[in-house]
Amino acid sequence: MMKRLVLWDVDGTLLSTDGIAANAMRAALRRLVGPEVRIERTSYAGKTDWQIVRESLPSLDEETIQSQLREFIALYIAELTAQRDALVARSTVFAGVVEALRALAKVTYQAPLTGNVAAAARIKLECTGLLSWLDVEAGAYGDDHFDRLALPPIAVARAAQRYQQAFTPAEVVVIGDTPRDIACGRAFGARTVAVATGPFTLSELAAHHPDALLPDLSDTMAVLSAVLG
């Protein structure tokens, strides 16, 4: 039997870093542009890190931002690495996450689909003990493309190469906590599962019509039903 591919959002769906990562990102932005350039405060929910950089620095043109993206990533990862002990101590894995990952590991492939740049996603998953459950080489990240809607095809192509299995959209499930997660899954034709563990309520998520909607991941059987349909 062909396994499905489950693509997990990270922040707000699996875990919280208690604001550490957001502060590290702002510190990296400040180091990147210096004291004179204005940094706009913007919502991070559901966005790629690339998009967040764009919106945080509206005075810079896209060509400048793109040319400095690698430098920003290096600065951001240095900030996160310096905060590693705090990440381990203060990050939270949400209720039911490990049990859900364990149960789905028996019947699916699992990888991240996240707005985090790849290196940041790995650090967060390492610091919360979740790295072993997700195949980071089969995922897609915020340094692959600025538009989250472009990420599912990237992850699916990587997973197909790693597992020597072609995945149709119907064999892919996208799980996340924001309307952008729902939108990117729907744009690809994947099954979408929304979980209200982030900044959006059940009713707010319901308005975007995911295929399944959960208050959290604490009920493993409900998660399996939501994912497998």
PDB file of C-alpha atoms in Angstrom:
ATOM      1  CA  MET A   1       0.000   0.000   0.000  1.00  0.00           C
ATOM      2  CA  MET A   2       1.368   3.433  -0.982  1.00  0.00           C
ATOM      3  CA  LYS A   3       2.011   5.722   1.942  1.00  0.00           C
ATOM      4  CA  ARG A   4       0.682   9.260   2.090  1.00  0.00           C
ATOM      5  CA  LEU A   5       2.986  12.229   2.574  1.00  0.00           C
ATOM      6  CA  VAL A   6       2.140  14.376   5.603  1.00  0.00           C
ATOM      7  CA  LEU A   7       3.644  17.872   5.531  1.00  0.00           C
ATOM      8  CA  TRP A   8       3.747  19.589   8.908  1.00  0.00           C
ATOM      9  CA  ASP A   9       3.944  23.262   9.724  1.00  0.00           C
ATOM     10  CA  VAL A  10       6.281  23.842  12.688  1.00  0.00           C
ATOM     11  CA  ASP A  11       5.599  27.013  14.722  1.00  0.00           C
ATOM     12  CA  GLY A  12       2.117  27.136  16.191  1.00  0.00           C
ATOM     13  CA  THR A  13       1.311  23.611  15.028  1.00  0.00           C
ATOM     14  CA  LEU A  14       3.957  21.413  16.643  1.00  0.00           C
ATOM     15  CA  LEU A  15       5.685  23.803  19.015  1.00  0.00           C
ATOM     16  CA  SER A  16       6.252  27.276  20.409  1.00  0.00           C
ATOM     17  CA  THR A  17       9.643  28.869  21.071  1.00  0.00           C
ATOM     18  CA  ASP A  18       8.158  31.375  23.550  1.00  0.00           C
ATOM     19  CA  GLY A  19       9.148  34.323  21.368  1.00  0.00           C
ATOM     20  CA  ILE A  20      12.839  33.415  21.271  1.00  0.00           C
ATOM     21  CA  ALA A  21      12.924  32.819  17.514  1.00  0.00           C
ATOM     22  CA  ALA A  22      11.012  36.005  16.709  1.00  0.00           C
ATOM     23  CA  ASN A  23      13.410  38.041  18.844  1.00  0.00           C
ATOM     24  CA  ALA A  24      16.367  36.354  17.164  1.00  0.00           C
ATOM     25  CA  MET A  25      14.935  37.241  13.773  1.00  0.00           C
ATOM     26  CA  ARG A  26      14.497  40.890  14.740  1.00  0.00           C
ATOM     27  CA  ALA A  27      18.047  40.999  16.127  1.00  0.00           C
ATOM     28  CA  ALA A  28      19.372  39.496  12.880  1.00  0.00           C
ATOM     29  CA  LEU A  29      17.470  42.050  10.822  1.00  0.00           C
ATOM     30  CA  ARG A  30      18.916  44.885  12.866  1.00  0.00           C
ATOM     31  CA  ARG A  31      22.444  43.520  12.449  1.00  0.00           C
ATOM     32  CA  LEU A  32      21.819  43.150   8.710  1.00  0.00           C
ATOM     33  CA  VAL A  33      20.656  46.705   7.987  1.00  0.00           C
ATOM     34  CA  GLY A  34      22.264  48.696  10.800  1.00  0.00           C
ATOM     35  CA  PRO A  35      20.695  51.299  13.089  1.00  0.00           C
ATOM     36  CA  GLU A  36      19.368  53.717  10.453  1.00  0.00           C
ATOM     37  CA  VAL A  37      16.991  51.542   8.420  1.00  0.00           C
ATOM     38  CA  ARG A  38      13.464  51.266   9.780  1.00  0.00           C
ATOM     39  CA  ILE A  39      12.256  47.765  10.599  1.00  0.00           C
ATOM     40  CA  GLU A  40       8.485  47.412  10.277  1.00  0.00           C
ATOM     41  CA  ARG A  41       6.724  45.257  12.868  1.00  0.00           C
ATOM     42  CA  THR A  42       4.702  42.651  10.952  1.00  0.00           C
ATOM     43  CA  SER A  43       2.740  39.528  11.772  1.00  0.00           C
ATOM     44  CA  TYR A  44       4.806  36.380  11.265  1.00  0.00           C
ATOM     45  CA  ALA A  45       1.921  33.877  11.305  1.00  0.00           C
ATOM     46  CA  GLY A  46       1.902  31.567   8.310  1.00  0.00           C
ATOM     47  CA  LYS A  47       4.507  33.537   6.368  1.00  0.00           C
ATOM     48  CA  THR A  48       7.852  32.402   5.045  1.00  0.00           C
ATOM     49  CA  ASP A  49      10.933  33.942   6.634  1.00  0.00           C
ATOM     50  CA  TRP A  50      11.748  35.382   3.214  1.00  0.00           C
ATOM     51  CA  GLN A  51       8.354  37.125   3.118  1.00  0.00           C
ATOM     52  CA  ILE A  52       8.838  38.371   6.682  1.00  0.00           C
ATOM     53  CA  VAL A  53      12.164  39.939   5.721  1.00  0.00           C
ATOM     54  CA  ARG A  54      10.503  41.621   2.742  1.00  0.00           C
ATOM     55  CA  GLU A  55       7.679  43.055   4.845  1.00  0.00           C
ATOM     56  CA  SER A  56       9.971  44.067   7.702  1.00  0.00           C
ATOM     57  CA  LEU A  57      12.156  46.136   5.384  1.00  0.00           C
ATOM     58  CA  PRO A  58       9.704  47.971   3.105  1.00  0.00           C
ATOM     59  CA  SER A  59      12.233  50.672   2.254  1.00  0.00           C
ATOM     60  CA  LEU A  60      14.487  48.136   0.507  1.00  0.00           C
ATOM     61  CA  ASP A  61      13.756  46.899  -2.995  1.00  0.00           C
ATOM     62  CA  GLU A  62      13.313  43.209  -3.750  1.00  0.00           C
ATOM     63  CA  GLU A  63      16.643  42.893  -5.539  1.00  0.00           C
ATOM     64  CA  THR A  64      18.490  44.220  -2.468  1.00  0.00           C
ATOM     65  CA  ILE A  65      16.592  41.915  -0.127  1.00  0.00           C
ATOM     66  CA  GLN A  66      17.212  38.880  -2.309  1.00  0.00           C
ATOM     67  CA  SER A  67      20.921  39.664  -2.532  1.00  0.00           C
ATOM     68  CA  GLN A  68      21.144  39.869   1.265  1.00  0.00           C
ATOM     69  CA  LEU A  69      18.957  36.882   2.108  1.00  0.00           C
ATOM     70  CA  ARG A  70      21.874  34.497   2.672  1.00  0.00           C
ATOM     71  CA  GLU A  71      23.577  36.993   4.949  1.00  0.00           C
ATOM     72  CA  PHE A  72      20.353  37.402   6.926  1.00  0.00           C
ATOM     73  CA  ILE A  73      20.018  33.627   7.302  1.00  0.00           C
ATOM     74  CA  ALA A  74      23.582  33.355   8.601  1.00  0.00           C
ATOM     75  CA  LEU A  75      22.946  36.127  11.138  1.00  0.00           C
ATOM     76  CA  TYR A  76      19.604  34.613  12.183  1.00  0.00           C
ATOM     77  CA  ILE A  77      21.060  31.143  12.670  1.00  0.00           C
ATOM     78  CA  ALA A  78      23.909  32.613  14.698  1.00  0.00           C
ATOM     79  CA  GLU A  79      21.338  34.325  16.941  1.00  0.00           C
ATOM     80  CA  LEU A  80      19.334  31.104  17.333  1.00  0.00           C
ATOM     81  CA  THR A  81      22.459  29.088  18.045  1.00  0.00           C
ATOM     82  CA  ALA A  82      23.463  31.562  20.746  1.00  0.00           C
ATOM     83  CA  GLN A  83      20.000  31.050  22.275  1.00  0.00           C
ATOM     84  CA  ARG A  84      20.116  27.265  22.095  1.00  0.00           C
ATOM     85  CA  ASP A  85      20.015  26.674  25.866  1.00  0.00           C
ATOM     86  CA  ALA A  86      17.035  29.028  26.166  1.00  0.00           C
ATOM     87  CA  LEU A  87      15.302  27.255  23.278  1.00  0.00           C
ATOM     88  CA  VAL A  88      15.713  23.910  25.017  1.00  0.00           C
ATOM     89  CA  ALA A  89      14.505  25.305  28.344  1.00  0.00           C
ATOM     90  CA  ARG A  90      11.610  27.460  27.171  1.00  0.00           C
ATOM     91  CA  SER A  91      10.235  25.893  24.000  1.00  0.00           C
ATOM     92  CA  THR A  92       6.994  23.930  24.299  1.00  0.00           C
ATOM     93  CA  VAL A  93       5.857  20.893  22.337  1.00  0.00           C
ATOM     94  CA  PHE A  94       2.080  21.005  22.157  1.00  0.00           C
ATOM     95  CA  ALA A  95      -0.152  18.350  23.706  1.00  0.00           C
ATOM     96  CA  GLY A  96      -0.436  15.169  21.686  1.00  0.00           C
ATOM     97  CA  VAL A  97       2.236  16.062  19.147  1.00  0.00           C
ATOM     98  CA  VAL A  98       4.633  13.207  19.865  1.00  0.00           C
ATOM     99  CA  GLU A  99       1.793  10.692  20.048  1.00  0.00           C
ATOM    100  CA  ALA A 100       0.393  11.928  16.727  1.00  0.00           C
ATOM    101  CA  LEU A 101       3.789  11.813  15.027  1.00  0.00           C
ATOM    102  CA  ARG A 102       4.412   8.326  16.376  1.00  0.00           C
ATOM    103  CA  ALA A 103       1.042   7.014  15.196  1.00  0.00           C
ATOM    104  CA  LEU A 104       1.344   8.564  11.742  1.00  0.00           C
ATOM    105  CA  ALA A 105       4.920   7.310  11.322  1.00  0.00           C
ATOM    106  CA  LYS A 106       3.520   3.792  11.005  1.00  0.00           C
ATOM    107  CA  VAL A 107       1.394   4.615   7.974  1.00  0.00           C
ATOM    108  CA  THR A 108       2.792   7.793   6.344  1.00  0.00           C
ATOM    109  CA  TYR A 109       5.931   9.676   5.463  1.00  0.00           C
ATOM    110  CA  GLN A 110       6.297  12.917   7.438  1.00  0.00           C
ATOM    111  CA  ALA A 111       8.275  16.050   6.619  1.00  0.00           C
ATOM    112  CA  PRO A 112       8.200  19.766   7.475  1.00  0.00           C
ATOM    113  CA  LEU A 113       6.467  22.319   5.302  1.00  0.00           C
ATOM    114  CA  THR A 114       7.259  25.536   7.082  1.00  0.00           C
ATOM    115  CA  GLY A 115       7.970  29.199   6.588  1.00  0.00           C
ATOM    116  CA  ASN A 116      11.156  28.732   8.606  1.00  0.00           C
ATOM    117  CA  VAL A 117      14.390  28.696   6.685  1.00  0.00           C
ATOM    118  CA  ALA A 118      15.691  25.135   6.687  1.00  0.00           C
ATOM    119  CA  ALA A 119      18.458  25.684   9.233  1.00  0.00           C
ATOM    120  CA  ALA A 120      16.071  27.357  11.687  1.00  0.00           C
ATOM    121  CA  ALA A 121      13.524  24.570  11.342  1.00  0.00           C
ATOM    122  CA  ARG A 122      16.209  22.013  12.131  1.00  0.00           C
ATOM    123  CA  ILE A 123      17.345  23.894  15.249  1.00  0.00           C
ATOM    124  CA  LYS A 124      13.785  24.207  16.563  1.00  0.00           C
ATOM    125  CA  LEU A 125      13.051  20.528  15.949  1.00  0.00           C
ATOM    126  CA  GLU A 126      16.345  19.496  17.544  1.00  0.00           C
ATOM    127  CA  CYS A 127      15.789  21.635  20.626  1.00  0.00           C
ATOM    128  CA  THR A 128      12.307  20.189  21.176  1.00  0.00           C
ATOM    129  CA  GLY A 129      13.218  16.556  20.510  1.00  0.00           C
ATOM    130  CA  LEU A 130      11.046  16.297  17.396  1.00  0.00           C
ATOM    131  CA  LEU A 131      13.734  16.019  14.720  1.00  0.00           C
ATOM    132  CA  SER A 132      13.698  12.223  14.631  1.00  0.00           C
ATOM    133  CA  TRP A 133      10.021  12.171  13.618  1.00  0.00           C
ATOM    134  CA  LEU A 134      10.306  14.375  10.528  1.00  0.00           C
ATOM    135  CA  ASP A 135      12.406  13.860   7.406  1.00  0.00           C
ATOM    136  CA  VAL A 136      13.898  17.323   6.962  1.00  0.00           C
ATOM    137  CA  GLU A 137      15.430  16.329   3.626  1.00  0.00           C
ATOM    138  CA  ALA A 138      11.934  15.793   2.218  1.00  0.00           C
ATOM    139  CA  GLY A 139      10.538  19.119   3.412  1.00  0.00           C
ATOM    140  CA  ALA A 140      10.211  22.640   2.029  1.00  0.00           C
ATOM    141  CA  TYR A 141      11.241  25.856   3.735  1.00  0.00           C
ATOM    142  CA  GLY A 142      11.159  29.624   3.815  1.00  0.00           C
ATOM    143  CA  ASP A 143      14.452  29.924   1.951  1.00  0.00           C
ATOM    144  CA  ASP A 144      13.148  27.791  -0.927  1.00  0.00           C
ATOM    145  CA  HIS A 145      10.644  30.435  -1.994  1.00  0.00           C
ATOM    146  CA  PHE A 146       9.160  33.640  -0.562  1.00  0.00           C
ATOM    147  CA  ASP A 147       5.595  32.475  -1.381  1.00  0.00           C
ATOM    148  CA  ARG A 148       4.252  29.728   0.874  1.00  0.00           C
ATOM    149  CA  LEU A 149       1.941  28.534  -1.900  1.00  0.00           C
ATOM    150  CA  ALA A 150       5.047  27.480  -3.840  1.00  0.00           C
ATOM    151  CA  LEU A 151       6.322  25.165  -1.091  1.00  0.00           C
ATOM    152  CA  PRO A 152       4.157  22.011  -1.443  1.00  0.00           C
ATOM    153  CA  PRO A 153       5.432  21.136  -4.946  1.00  0.00           C
ATOM    154  CA  ILE A 154       9.001  21.540  -3.710  1.00  0.00           C
ATOM    155  CA  ALA A 155       8.447  19.195  -0.758  1.00  0.00           C
ATOM    156  CA  VAL A 156       6.604  16.658  -2.886  1.00  0.00           C
ATOM    157  CA  ALA A 157       9.394  16.601  -5.471  1.00  0.00           C
ATOM    158  CA  ARG A 158      11.992  16.039  -2.747  1.00  0.00           C
ATOM    159  CA  ALA A 159       9.913  13.327  -1.088  1.00  0.00           C
ATOM    160  CA  ALA A 160       9.348  11.568  -4.416  1.00  0.00           C
ATOM    161  CA  GLN A 161      13.087  11.441  -5.007  1.00  0.00           C
ATOM    162  CA  ARG A 162      13.887  10.232  -1.490  1.00  0.00           C
ATOM    163  CA  TYR A 163      11.211   7.557  -1.281  1.00  0.00           C
ATOM    164  CA  GLN A 164      11.104   6.592  -4.959  1.00  0.00           C
ATOM    165  CA  GLN A 165       7.355   7.179  -4.913  1.00  0.00           C
ATOM    166  CA  ALA A 166       5.356   9.650  -6.948  1.00  0.00           C
ATOM    167  CA  PHE A 167       2.787  11.447  -4.794  1.00  0.00           C
ATOM    168  CA  THR A 168      -0.415  12.706  -6.337  1.00  0.00           C
ATOM    169  CA  PRO A 169      -2.003  15.726  -4.635  1.00  0.00           C
ATOM    170  CA  ALA A 170      -4.629  13.393  -3.174  1.00  0.00           C
ATOM    171  CA  GLU A 171      -1.830  11.492  -1.404  1.00  0.00           C
ATOM    172  CA  VAL A 172      -0.496  14.627   0.310  1.00  0.00           C
ATOM    173  CA  VAL A 173      -1.763  16.136   3.572  1.00  0.00           C
ATOM    174  CA  VAL A 174      -0.814  19.621   4.769  1.00  0.00           C
ATOM    175  CA  ILE A 175      -1.241  20.319   8.500  1.00  0.00           C
ATOM    176  CA  GLY A 176      -0.981  23.817   9.943  1.00  0.00           C
ATOM    177  CA  ASP A 177      -2.420  26.430  12.263  1.00  0.00           C
ATOM    178  CA  THR A 178      -3.047  29.388   9.934  1.00  0.00           C
ATOM    179  CA  PRO A 179      -5.187  30.245   6.899  1.00  0.00           C
ATOM    180  CA  ARG A 180      -1.978  30.356   4.841  1.00  0.00           C
ATOM    181  CA  ASP A 181      -1.358  26.681   5.624  1.00  0.00           C
ATOM    182  CA  ILE A 182      -4.843  25.855   4.397  1.00  0.00           C
ATOM    183  CA  ALA A 183      -4.367  27.979   1.285  1.00  0.00           C
ATOM    184  CA  CYS A 184      -1.048  26.430   0.302  1.00  0.00           C
ATOM    185  CA  GLY A 185      -2.399  22.906   0.711  1.00  0.00           C
ATOM    186  CA  ARG A 186      -5.542  23.708  -1.260  1.00  0.00           C
ATOM    187  CA  ALA A 187      -3.556  25.382  -4.056  1.00  0.00           C
ATOM    188  CA  PHE A 188      -1.639  22.148  -4.509  1.00  0.00           C
ATOM    189  CA  GLY A 189      -4.751  19.979  -4.265  1.00  0.00           C
ATOM    190  CA  ALA A 190      -3.669  18.345  -1.009  1.00  0.00           C
ATOM    191  CA  ARG A 191      -5.888  17.398   1.904  1.00  0.00           C
ATOM    192  CA  THR A 192      -5.775  20.193   4.474  1.00  0.00           C
ATOM    193  CA  VAL A 193      -5.927  19.787   8.246  1.00  0.00           C
ATOM    194  CA  ALA A 194      -6.110  22.912  10.401  1.00  0.00           C
ATOM    195  CA  VAL A 195      -5.326  22.904  14.108  1.00  0.00           C
ATOM    196  CA  ALA A 196      -6.223  25.787  16.428  1.00  0.00           C
ATOM    197  CA  THR A 197      -3.045  25.790  18.494  1.00  0.00           C
ATOM    198  CA  GLY A 198      -1.688  29.015  16.991  1.00  0.00           C
ATOM    199  CA  PRO A 199      -3.035  32.559  16.805  1.00  0.00           C
ATOM    200  CA  PHE A 200      -6.268  31.649  14.982  1.00  0.00           C
ATOM    201  CA  THR A 201      -9.422  30.307  16.620  1.00  0.00           C
ATOM    202  CA  LEU A 202     -11.435  27.331  15.441  1.00  0.00           C
ATOM    203  CA  SER A 203     -14.070  29.609  13.934  1.00  0.00           C
ATOM    204  CA  GLU A 204     -11.467  31.738  12.165  1.00  0.00           C
ATOM    205  CA  LEU A 205      -9.888  28.636  10.652  1.00  0.00           C
ATOM    206  CA  ALA A 206     -13.274  27.137   9.788  1.00  0.00           C
ATOM    207  CA  ALA A 207     -14.011  30.176   7.630  1.00  0.00           C
ATOM    208  CA  HIS A 208     -11.231  28.995   5.292  1.00  0.00           C
ATOM    209  CA  HIS A 209     -12.805  25.552   4.880  1.00  0.00           C
ATOM    210  CA  PRO A 210     -10.033  23.057   5.635  1.00  0.00           C
ATOM    211  CA  ASP A 211     -10.853  19.412   4.955  1.00  0.00           C
ATOM    212  CA  ALA A 212     -10.534  18.723   8.687  1.00  0.00           C
ATOM    213  CA  LEU A 213     -10.348  20.979  11.722  1.00  0.00           C
ATOM    214  CA  LEU A 214      -9.031  20.143  15.195  1.00  0.00           C
ATOM    215  CA  PRO A 215      -8.803  22.178  18.399  1.00  0.00           C
ATOM    216  CA  ASP A 216      -5.386  20.617  19.067  1.00  0.00           C
ATOM    217  CA  LEU A 217      -3.524  17.341  18.550  1.00  0.00           C
ATOM    218  CA  SER A 218      -4.281  15.783  21.919  1.00  0.00           C
ATOM    219  CA  ASP A 219      -6.741  13.178  20.561  1.00  0.00           C
ATOM    220  CA  THR A 220      -4.551  10.817  18.544  1.00  0.00           C
ATOM    221  CA  MET A 221      -7.462   8.936  17.007  1.00  0.00           C
ATOM    222  CA  ALA A 222      -9.026  12.229  15.893  1.00  0.00           C
ATOM    223  CA  VAL A 223      -5.697  13.244  14.335  1.00  0.00           C
ATOM    224  CA  LEU A 224      -5.470   9.955  12.450  1.00  0.00           C
ATOM    225  CA  SER A 225      -9.030  10.365  11.207  1.00  0.00           C
ATOM    226  CA  ALA A 226      -8.395  13.958  10.159  1.00  0.00           C
ATOM    227  CA  VAL A 227      -5.216  13.065   8.283  1.00  0.00           C
ATOM    228  CA  LEU A 228      -6.274   9.810   6.671  1.00  0.00           C
ATOM    229  CA  GLY A 229      -9.849  10.880   5.908  1.00  0.00           C
TER     230      GLY A 229
END
